[in-house]
């Protein structure tokens, strides 16, 4: 069911309490090294400010202990960056406690078109435990609740669930980023145009098991690459050298292969591999077809696999991609991931709908400078994977229906 969005409620002179995901990487000098998550929240922020609302932003950052203020986990640099991105808008950052007296008095003194950024929610352990009393204090700040934190949507933290529950009777809406994520992820999965191809890779079968099982009944083809392919190949009795294998997942891999064989979904494993002796740019490199000899690790899909995947992707009308095809962080093992990215980008150009999810996968397409060439690159690693698993999120269910 579609959710009501922030642009569908009157915000003039109202306090809009908005949960964002400002969990950005910050280096030792306190510098933000990637401000994408701040920029992606701008449509919601501007929508409220341009319509004369009062905006209160709350987020977590990193993993503080939950026992009070920690300077290295302060959202202060984030508030400063936001102010730079919004020239002419007053951005305040009151005190070092999101429910402290400075925060409360700054909020009560706010004018229209102003922004208060609250300090890191996770300085209180009650954020993670979903504590009702803590949530009630936050809920008091708002006339309207808005959730724009897709990256945290799979977690029932206080600001995600107990706060909107405490604001029952007031408007509780989705922000524009959250709406965009839901639109692409849920509609791509549930109303996909065939042929529908899922590309799954990355480190572990165990991480992607739920997604494989859920997608099996929905997609025409699953292309498997990355380290997880080796658990499947091992299950098929192939030699995989010293490639990463999850020994305890071999039986499960067999069950998935059997399920795929019995279904209309094709599950395609790599036929050749770019191998090294270890994960290093200085390792000797050999391409092996089929069996991988003793002492060699499969670190990327090989050229034949890459071109086979490319041919299948060329005919796709819907593509979901989660998980890199190899150790893309280390050359020359980035080639398979890059070629798959290019194949999906070409299909997108021809009209296919493409969604890229997963933290490392999104980082890879960003590093290739290709993020604009897909229909959507998800901002939520864990959340997008759980959507591929077909899970419903309480934090979204609680929001008003459109
Ligand atoms: P995502 O975050 O996109 O969901 P994962 O976290 O599942 O992706 O996996 C990403 C990691 O998998 C990358 O760091 C990459 O180096 C690693 N990886 C991919 N292929 C291999 C491989 N063949 N051997 C070892 N590691 C691999
Ligand atoms: Mg990851």
Short mmCIF file of C-alpha atoms and ligand atoms in Angstrom, two decimals:
data_model
loop_
_atom_site.label_atom_id
_atom_site.label_comp_id
_atom_site.label_asym_id
_atom_site.label_seq_id
_atom_site.Cartn_x
_atom_site.Cartn_y
_atom_site.Cartn_z
CA UNK A 1 0.00 0.00 0.00
CA UNK A 2 1.38 3.42 -0.97
CA UNK A 3 2.15 5.76 1.90
CA UNK A 4 1.20 9.39 2.32
CA UNK A 5 4.19 11.62 1.59
CA UNK A 6 5.46 14.85 3.07
CA UNK A 7 4.38 16.90 0.03
CA UNK A 8 0.77 15.80 0.66
CA UNK A 9 0.47 17.47 4.07
CA UNK A 10 0.24 21.13 4.99
CA UNK A 11 3.42 22.02 6.87
CA UNK A 12 3.15 25.82 7.14
CA UNK A 13 4.20 26.91 10.66
CA UNK A 14 4.12 23.26 11.76
CA UNK A 15 6.97 21.44 13.48
CA UNK A 16 7.94 18.56 11.21
CA UNK A 17 9.93 15.97 13.15
CA UNK A 18 11.87 14.10 10.49
CA UNK A 19 13.99 10.97 10.91
CA UNK A 20 16.80 11.08 8.35
CA UNK A 21 19.78 8.80 7.82
CA UNK A 22 22.74 11.13 8.25
CA UNK A 23 25.04 8.22 9.13
CA UNK A 24 27.87 9.51 6.93
CA UNK A 25 31.54 8.51 7.03
CA UNK A 26 33.65 11.01 9.02
CA UNK A 27 37.47 10.90 9.08
CA UNK A 28 39.81 11.43 12.05
CA UNK A 29 39.87 15.19 11.49
CA UNK A 30 36.07 15.36 11.70
CA UNK A 31 35.67 15.80 7.94
CA UNK A 32 32.76 14.19 6.11
CA UNK A 33 34.25 12.01 3.37
CA UNK A 34 30.97 11.30 1.56
CA UNK A 35 27.95 13.59 1.97
CA UNK A 36 25.60 11.66 -0.33
CA UNK A 37 23.20 10.80 2.47
CA UNK A 38 22.86 14.46 3.39
CA UNK A 39 22.28 15.50 -0.22
CA UNK A 40 19.73 12.73 -0.73
CA UNK A 41 17.62 14.14 2.10
CA UNK A 42 17.47 17.59 0.46
CA UNK A 43 14.23 17.07 -1.49
CA UNK A 44 12.32 16.42 1.75
CA UNK A 45 14.14 19.20 3.60
CA UNK A 46 13.47 21.73 0.84
CA UNK A 47 9.84 20.65 0.53
CA UNK A 48 9.26 21.55 4.19
CA UNK A 49 11.32 24.75 4.22
CA UNK A 50 9.89 26.11 0.97
CA UNK A 51 6.37 25.67 2.37
CA UNK A 52 7.28 27.56 5.57
CA UNK A 53 7.51 24.58 7.89
CA UNK A 54 9.78 24.23 10.92
CA UNK A 55 12.05 21.27 10.41
CA UNK A 56 13.52 19.16 13.20
CA UNK A 57 15.99 16.56 11.92
CA UNK A 58 17.03 13.51 13.92
CA UNK A 59 19.51 10.79 13.02
CA UNK A 60 22.05 8.36 14.35
CA UNK A 61 25.74 8.38 13.41
CA UNK A 62 28.02 5.37 13.82
CA UNK A 63 27.90 3.11 16.81
CA UNK A 64 28.40 5.09 19.99
CA UNK A 65 28.15 3.20 23.24
CA UNK A 66 24.81 4.71 24.20
CA UNK A 67 26.07 6.19 27.45
CA UNK A 68 26.05 9.85 26.49
CA UNK A 69 28.02 12.29 24.34
CA UNK A 70 31.06 11.11 22.35
CA UNK A 71 32.79 13.83 20.32
CA UNK A 72 33.80 11.52 17.45
CA UNK A 73 30.16 10.56 16.94
CA UNK A 74 28.73 14.06 17.04
CA UNK A 75 26.41 15.18 14.25
CA UNK A 76 27.88 18.69 14.47
CA UNK A 77 29.88 18.40 11.22
CA UNK A 78 26.73 17.10 9.54
CA UNK A 79 24.73 20.15 10.66
CA UNK A 80 27.54 22.37 9.34
CA UNK A 81 27.53 20.58 5.98
CA UNK A 82 23.76 20.87 5.76
CA UNK A 83 24.01 24.63 6.38
CA UNK A 84 26.49 24.88 3.47
CA UNK A 85 24.07 23.02 1.22
CA UNK A 86 21.19 25.35 2.17
CA UNK A 87 22.46 28.92 1.81
CA UNK A 88 20.11 31.42 3.44
CA UNK A 89 18.46 28.83 5.70
CA UNK A 90 19.11 28.97 9.44
CA UNK A 91 20.39 25.59 10.65
CA UNK A 92 20.74 25.24 14.42
CA UNK A 93 22.52 22.53 16.39
CA UNK A 94 21.50 22.89 20.03
CA UNK A 95 23.43 21.17 22.79
CA UNK A 96 24.95 17.71 22.92
CA UNK A 97 21.81 15.81 23.87
CA UNK A 98 18.85 15.21 21.54
CA UNK A 99 16.42 15.31 24.47
CA UNK A 100 18.33 17.85 26.58
CA UNK A 101 17.05 21.27 27.68
CA UNK A 102 18.94 23.18 24.95
CA UNK A 103 17.28 21.11 22.24
CA UNK A 104 13.84 21.61 23.77
CA UNK A 105 14.22 25.38 24.10
CA UNK A 106 15.69 25.78 20.60
CA UNK A 107 12.70 23.94 19.20
CA UNK A 108 10.16 26.00 21.11
CA UNK A 109 11.83 29.21 19.87
CA UNK A 110 11.96 28.14 16.20
CA UNK A 111 10.62 30.33 13.42
CA UNK A 112 9.12 29.12 10.16
CA UNK A 113 11.69 28.01 7.55
CA UNK A 114 14.27 27.16 10.20
CA UNK A 115 16.01 23.85 10.88
CA UNK A 116 17.10 22.25 14.12
CA UNK A 117 19.45 19.27 13.83
CA UNK A 118 19.36 17.13 16.97
CA UNK A 119 22.49 15.45 18.35
CA UNK A 120 23.10 11.74 17.68
CA UNK A 121 20.09 9.71 18.83
CA UNK A 122 22.31 6.76 19.72
CA UNK A 123 24.00 8.69 22.54
CA UNK A 124 20.99 7.24 24.36
CA UNK A 125 20.89 3.44 24.41
CA UNK A 126 17.10 3.84 24.48
CA UNK A 127 17.22 4.60 20.75
CA UNK A 128 18.35 1.04 19.96
CA UNK A 129 16.07 -0.56 22.53
CA UNK A 130 13.04 1.31 21.19
CA UNK A 131 12.25 2.79 24.59
CA UNK A 132 8.82 4.40 24.91
CA UNK A 133 9.75 7.14 27.42
CA UNK A 134 12.67 8.32 25.30
CA UNK A 135 10.41 8.22 22.24
CA UNK A 136 7.74 10.28 24.00
CA UNK A 137 10.25 13.09 24.59
CA UNK A 138 11.16 13.15 20.91
CA UNK A 139 7.51 12.85 19.86
CA UNK A 140 6.78 16.03 21.83
CA UNK A 141 8.91 18.01 19.39
CA UNK A 142 6.65 17.44 16.41
CA UNK A 143 3.22 18.25 15.00
CA UNK A 144 3.99 15.99 12.05
CA UNK A 145 6.22 12.90 11.89
CA UNK A 146 8.15 12.23 8.72
CA UNK A 147 10.35 9.21 8.02
CA UNK A 148 13.00 9.72 5.35
CA UNK A 149 15.57 7.26 6.72
CA UNK A 150 15.38 4.33 4.32
CA UNK A 151 18.81 3.06 5.39
CA UNK A 152 17.41 2.42 8.88
CA UNK A 153 13.91 1.31 7.83
CA UNK A 154 14.55 -2.35 8.72
CA UNK A 155 15.33 -1.46 12.33
CA UNK A 156 12.72 -0.86 15.00
CA UNK A 157 14.75 1.85 16.75
CA UNK A 158 12.81 4.32 18.92
CA UNK A 159 12.93 7.12 16.33
CA UNK A 160 11.71 4.71 13.64
CA UNK A 161 8.79 3.07 15.42
CA UNK A 162 8.10 4.16 19.02
CA UNK A 163 8.15 7.86 18.04
CA UNK A 164 5.52 7.56 15.29
CA UNK A 165 3.49 5.26 17.57
CA UNK A 166 3.60 7.99 20.23
CA UNK A 167 2.41 10.51 17.64
CA UNK A 168 -0.78 8.61 16.81
CA UNK A 169 -3.47 11.05 15.68
CA UNK A 170 -0.94 13.38 14.09
CA UNK A 171 0.11 13.08 10.44
CA UNK A 172 2.82 10.44 10.01
CA UNK A 173 4.23 10.47 6.51
CA UNK A 174 7.02 9.20 4.28
CA UNK A 175 9.76 11.52 3.12
CA UNK A 176 10.58 11.80 -0.57
CA UNK A 177 13.72 9.64 -0.42
CA UNK A 178 11.88 6.90 1.45
CA UNK A 179 9.07 7.08 -1.09
CA UNK A 180 11.52 6.78 -3.98
CA UNK A 181 13.23 3.76 -2.42
CA UNK A 182 9.92 2.01 -1.78
CA UNK A 183 8.66 2.77 -5.26
CA UNK A 184 11.69 1.31 -7.00
CA UNK A 185 12.36 -1.61 -4.70
CA UNK A 186 8.84 -2.83 -4.06
CA UNK A 187 7.45 -2.07 -7.49
CA UNK A 188 10.49 -3.49 -9.27
CA UNK A 189 10.09 -6.71 -7.35
CA UNK A 190 6.34 -7.03 -7.38
CA UNK A 191 5.29 -5.50 -10.72
CA UNK A 192 8.34 -6.30 -12.80
CA UNK A 193 8.20 -6.43 -16.58
CA UNK A 194 9.71 -9.67 -17.90
CA UNK A 195 12.34 -10.74 -18.65
CA UNK A 196 13.27 -10.05 -15.04
CA UNK A 197 16.91 -10.74 -14.18
CA UNK A 198 18.44 -10.66 -10.70
CA UNK A 199 22.21 -10.37 -10.40
CA UNK A 200 23.46 -11.54 -7.03
CA UNK A 201 27.01 -11.53 -5.79
CA UNK A 202 29.11 -10.35 -2.90
CA UNK A 203 30.72 -12.11 -0.05
CA UNK A 204 28.40 -14.70 1.44
CA UNK A 205 25.60 -17.05 0.45
CA UNK A 206 24.32 -16.84 4.01
CA UNK A 207 23.74 -13.07 3.62
CA UNK A 208 21.82 -13.47 0.40
CA UNK A 209 19.92 -16.67 1.07
CA UNK A 210 16.62 -15.00 1.91
CA UNK A 211 16.86 -12.82 -1.19
CA UNK A 212 17.60 -15.80 -3.45
CA UNK A 213 14.66 -17.74 -2.04
CA UNK A 214 12.25 -14.82 -2.37
CA UNK A 215 13.39 -13.88 -5.88
CA UNK A 216 13.27 -17.47 -7.09
CA UNK A 217 9.50 -17.33 -7.54
CA UNK A 218 9.57 -13.91 -9.18
CA UNK A 219 12.45 -13.63 -11.60
CA UNK A 220 13.22 -15.36 -14.89
CA UNK A 221 16.97 -15.60 -14.33
CA UNK A 222 19.34 -15.33 -11.38
CA UNK A 223 22.95 -14.63 -12.31
CA UNK A 224 25.31 -15.53 -9.48
CA UNK A 225 28.82 -14.09 -9.15
CA UNK A 226 31.14 -13.00 -6.36
CA UNK A 227 32.49 -15.20 -3.62
CA UNK A 228 29.09 -16.77 -3.02
CA UNK A 229 29.28 -18.55 -6.37
CA UNK A 230 31.99 -20.82 -4.94
CA UNK A 231 29.71 -22.31 -2.32
CA UNK A 232 27.32 -23.27 -5.12
CA UNK A 233 30.12 -24.66 -7.31
CA UNK A 234 31.44 -26.65 -4.38
CA UNK A 235 27.92 -28.02 -3.86
CA UNK A 236 27.99 -29.17 -7.48
CA UNK A 237 31.22 -31.04 -6.76
CA UNK A 238 33.52 -28.67 -8.62
CA UNK A 239 37.10 -27.93 -7.45
CA UNK A 240 37.25 -24.37 -6.16
CA UNK A 241 40.87 -24.17 -4.92
CA UNK A 242 41.17 -21.77 -2.02
CA UNK A 243 38.18 -19.65 -3.06
CA UNK A 244 35.92 -18.46 -0.25
CA UNK A 245 33.43 -21.22 0.56
CA UNK A 246 30.94 -21.28 3.39
CA UNK A 247 31.22 -24.92 4.35
CA UNK A 248 28.10 -24.88 6.49
CA UNK A 249 26.07 -23.49 3.56
CA UNK A 250 26.89 -26.23 1.06
CA UNK A 251 23.76 -28.24 1.86
CA UNK A 252 21.63 -25.13 1.65
CA UNK A 253 23.25 -24.29 -1.70
CA UNK A 254 22.27 -27.74 -2.94
CA UNK A 255 18.70 -27.17 -1.82
CA UNK A 256 18.60 -23.87 -3.69
CA UNK A 257 19.98 -25.49 -6.84
CA UNK A 258 17.31 -28.19 -6.59
CA UNK A 259 14.60 -25.59 -6.07
CA UNK A 260 15.85 -23.63 -9.07
CA UNK A 261 15.90 -26.76 -11.22
CA UNK A 262 12.29 -27.46 -10.26
CA UNK A 263 11.18 -23.88 -10.90
CA UNK A 264 10.92 -21.82 -14.07
CA UNK A 265 13.84 -19.69 -12.86
CA UNK A 266 17.28 -20.23 -14.37
CA UNK A 267 20.14 -19.97 -11.90
CA UNK A 268 23.37 -19.31 -13.77
CA UNK A 269 26.77 -19.84 -12.14
CA UNK A 270 30.12 -18.59 -13.47
CA UNK A 271 31.78 -20.90 -16.01
CA UNK A 272 35.20 -19.26 -15.76
CA UNK A 273 37.09 -17.34 -13.09
CA UNK A 274 39.82 -14.76 -12.79
CA UNK A 275 42.00 -16.27 -10.06
CA UNK A 276 44.81 -15.07 -7.85
CA UNK A 277 46.92 -16.62 -5.10
CA UNK A 278 45.68 -14.05 -2.60
CA UNK A 279 43.67 -10.83 -2.54
CA UNK A 280 46.35 -8.38 -3.66
CA UNK A 281 47.03 -6.31 -6.73
CA UNK A 282 50.49 -7.93 -6.89
CA UNK A 283 49.31 -11.54 -6.99
CA UNK A 284 49.90 -13.61 -10.13
CA UNK A 285 46.66 -13.89 -12.11
CA UNK A 286 45.28 -16.81 -14.12
CA UNK A 287 41.93 -17.41 -15.76
CA UNK A 288 40.51 -20.88 -15.12
CA UNK A 289 37.51 -22.49 -16.76
CA UNK A 290 35.53 -24.95 -14.66
CA UNK A 291 37.71 -26.38 -11.90
CA UNK A 292 40.04 -24.05 -10.02
CA UNK A 293 43.41 -25.67 -9.22
CA UNK A 294 44.85 -26.06 -5.74
CA UNK A 295 46.27 -22.82 -4.32
CA UNK A 296 44.23 -20.49 -6.54
CA UNK A 297 41.27 -18.35 -5.45
CA UNK A 298 38.43 -17.22 -7.70
CA UNK A 299 38.42 -13.44 -7.27
CA UNK A 300 36.28 -12.35 -10.21
CA UNK A 301 34.01 -13.81 -12.86
CA UNK A 302 35.95 -14.69 -16.02
CA UNK A 303 35.56 -13.21 -19.52
CA UNK A 304 33.23 -15.95 -20.82
CA UNK A 305 30.94 -15.56 -17.82
CA UNK A 306 31.00 -11.81 -18.20
CA UNK A 307 29.94 -12.01 -21.80
CA UNK A 308 27.26 -14.61 -21.07
CA UNK A 309 25.85 -12.41 -18.28
CA UNK A 310 26.03 -9.45 -20.68
CA UNK A 311 23.98 -11.29 -23.31
CA UNK A 312 21.30 -12.25 -20.79
CA UNK A 313 21.18 -8.72 -19.38
CA UNK A 314 20.86 -7.22 -22.87
CA UNK A 315 17.39 -8.74 -23.17
CA UNK A 316 16.21 -7.83 -19.68
CA UNK A 317 13.33 -5.44 -19.01
CA UNK A 318 13.78 -5.42 -15.23
CA UNK A 319 17.10 -5.87 -13.40
CA UNK A 320 17.86 -6.04 -9.72
CA UNK A 321 21.53 -6.12 -8.77
CA UNK A 322 22.89 -6.81 -5.30
CA UNK A 323 26.50 -7.82 -4.66
CA UNK A 324 29.70 -7.27 -6.66
CA UNK A 325 30.94 -9.95 -9.09
CA UNK A 326 34.45 -9.96 -7.63
CA UNK A 327 36.88 -8.22 -5.34
CA UNK A 328 36.26 -4.94 -7.17
CA UNK A 329 38.30 -2.98 -4.60
CA UNK A 330 41.50 -4.65 -5.88
CA UNK A 331 42.61 -4.48 -9.51
CA UNK A 332 42.42 -6.41 -11.78
CA UNK A 333 39.47 -8.10 -10.02
CA UNK A 334 37.14 -5.16 -10.70
CA UNK A 335 36.61 -6.03 -14.36
CA UNK A 336 33.65 -8.41 -14.00
CA UNK A 337 31.78 -6.01 -11.74
CA UNK A 338 32.45 -3.15 -14.15
CA UNK A 339 31.29 -5.16 -17.17
CA UNK A 340 28.11 -6.23 -15.43
CA UNK A 341 27.50 -2.60 -14.46
CA UNK A 342 27.97 -1.61 -18.09
CA UNK A 343 25.61 -4.31 -19.32
CA UNK A 344 22.91 -3.20 -16.87
CA UNK A 345 23.48 0.43 -17.85
CA UNK A 346 23.04 -0.47 -21.55
CA UNK A 347 19.80 -2.33 -20.80
CA UNK A 348 18.61 0.69 -18.80
CA UNK A 349 19.33 2.97 -21.74
CA UNK A 350 17.13 0.71 -23.89
CA UNK A 351 14.25 1.11 -21.44
CA UNK A 352 14.80 -1.52 -18.79
CA UNK A 353 14.14 -0.62 -15.17
CA UNK A 354 17.24 -1.23 -13.04
CA UNK A 355 17.73 -1.12 -9.30
CA UNK A 356 21.14 -1.40 -7.66
CA UNK A 357 21.22 -2.23 -3.95
CA UNK A 358 23.77 -3.27 -1.36
CA UNK A 359 26.38 -1.11 0.32
CA UNK A 360 29.43 -2.33 -1.60
CA UNK A 361 27.56 -2.59 -4.89
CA UNK A 362 26.41 1.01 -4.62
CA UNK A 363 29.97 2.03 -3.70
CA UNK A 364 31.26 0.15 -6.78
CA UNK A 365 28.96 1.90 -9.27
CA UNK A 366 29.76 5.19 -7.57
CA UNK A 367 33.51 4.47 -7.91
CA UNK A 368 32.99 3.65 -11.61
CA UNK A 369 31.21 7.02 -12.03
CA UNK A 370 28.11 5.17 -13.25
CA UNK A 371 25.54 5.87 -10.54
CA UNK A 372 23.43 8.01 -12.90
CA UNK A 373 23.12 5.21 -15.46
CA UNK A 374 20.64 3.09 -13.48
CA UNK A 375 16.98 3.76 -12.71
CA UNK A 376 17.78 3.75 -9.01
CA UNK A 377 20.76 3.17 -6.73
CA UNK A 378 19.48 2.38 -3.26
CA UNK A 379 20.87 4.26 -0.26
CA UNK A 380 20.11 1.40 2.09
CA UNK A 381 22.37 -1.66 2.10
CA UNK A 382 20.73 -3.83 4.75
CA UNK A 383 17.28 -2.34 4.19
CA UNK A 384 17.34 -2.94 0.44
CA UNK A 385 18.49 -6.53 0.96
CA UNK A 386 15.62 -7.14 3.40
CA UNK A 387 13.21 -5.74 0.81
CA UNK A 388 14.60 -8.24 -1.71
CA UNK A 389 13.87 -10.89 0.91
CA UNK A 390 10.24 -9.78 0.78
CA UNK A 391 10.17 -8.53 4.37
CA UNK A 392 7.71 -5.87 5.49
CA UNK A 393 8.98 -3.12 7.79
CA UNK A 394 7.09 -2.02 10.91
CA UNK A 395 8.56 1.47 10.58
CA UNK A 396 6.82 1.85 7.23
CA UNK A 397 3.60 0.07 8.13
CA UNK A 398 3.00 2.64 10.89
CA UNK A 399 2.96 5.55 8.41
CA UNK A 400 -0.35 6.90 7.07
CA UNK A 401 -1.65 5.31 3.87
CA UNK A 402 -1.99 7.58 0.86
P1 LIG B 1 26.83 -5.63 -0.82
O1 LIG B 1 27.31 -4.75 0.31
O2 LIG B 1 26.76 -4.90 -2.13
O3 LIG B 1 25.57 -6.36 -0.46
P2 LIG B 1 28.48 -7.81 0.05
O4 LIG B 1 28.67 -7.13 1.36
O5 LIG B 1 27.66 -9.04 0.02
O6 LIG B 1 27.93 -6.77 -1.05
O7 LIG B 1 29.90 -8.24 -0.53
C1 LIG B 1 30.85 -7.32 -0.95
C2 LIG B 1 32.22 -7.87 -0.81
O8 LIG B 1 32.37 -9.13 -1.43
C3 LIG B 1 33.23 -6.96 -1.47
O9 LIG B 1 33.99 -6.34 -0.48
C4 LIG B 1 34.05 -7.88 -2.35
O10 LIG B 1 35.45 -7.65 -2.25
C5 LIG B 1 33.72 -9.26 -1.83
N1 LIG B 1 33.87 -10.27 -2.86
C6 LIG B 1 33.24 -10.33 -4.07
N2 LIG B 1 33.68 -11.39 -4.77
C7 LIG B 1 34.61 -12.01 -4.03
C8 LIG B 1 35.41 -13.17 -4.21
N3 LIG B 1 35.33 -13.89 -5.33
N4 LIG B 1 36.26 -13.53 -3.22
C9 LIG B 1 36.33 -12.80 -2.09
N5 LIG B 1 35.58 -11.70 -1.85
C10 LIG B 1 34.73 -11.31 -2.81
MG1 LIG B 2 28.18 -5.26 2.25
#
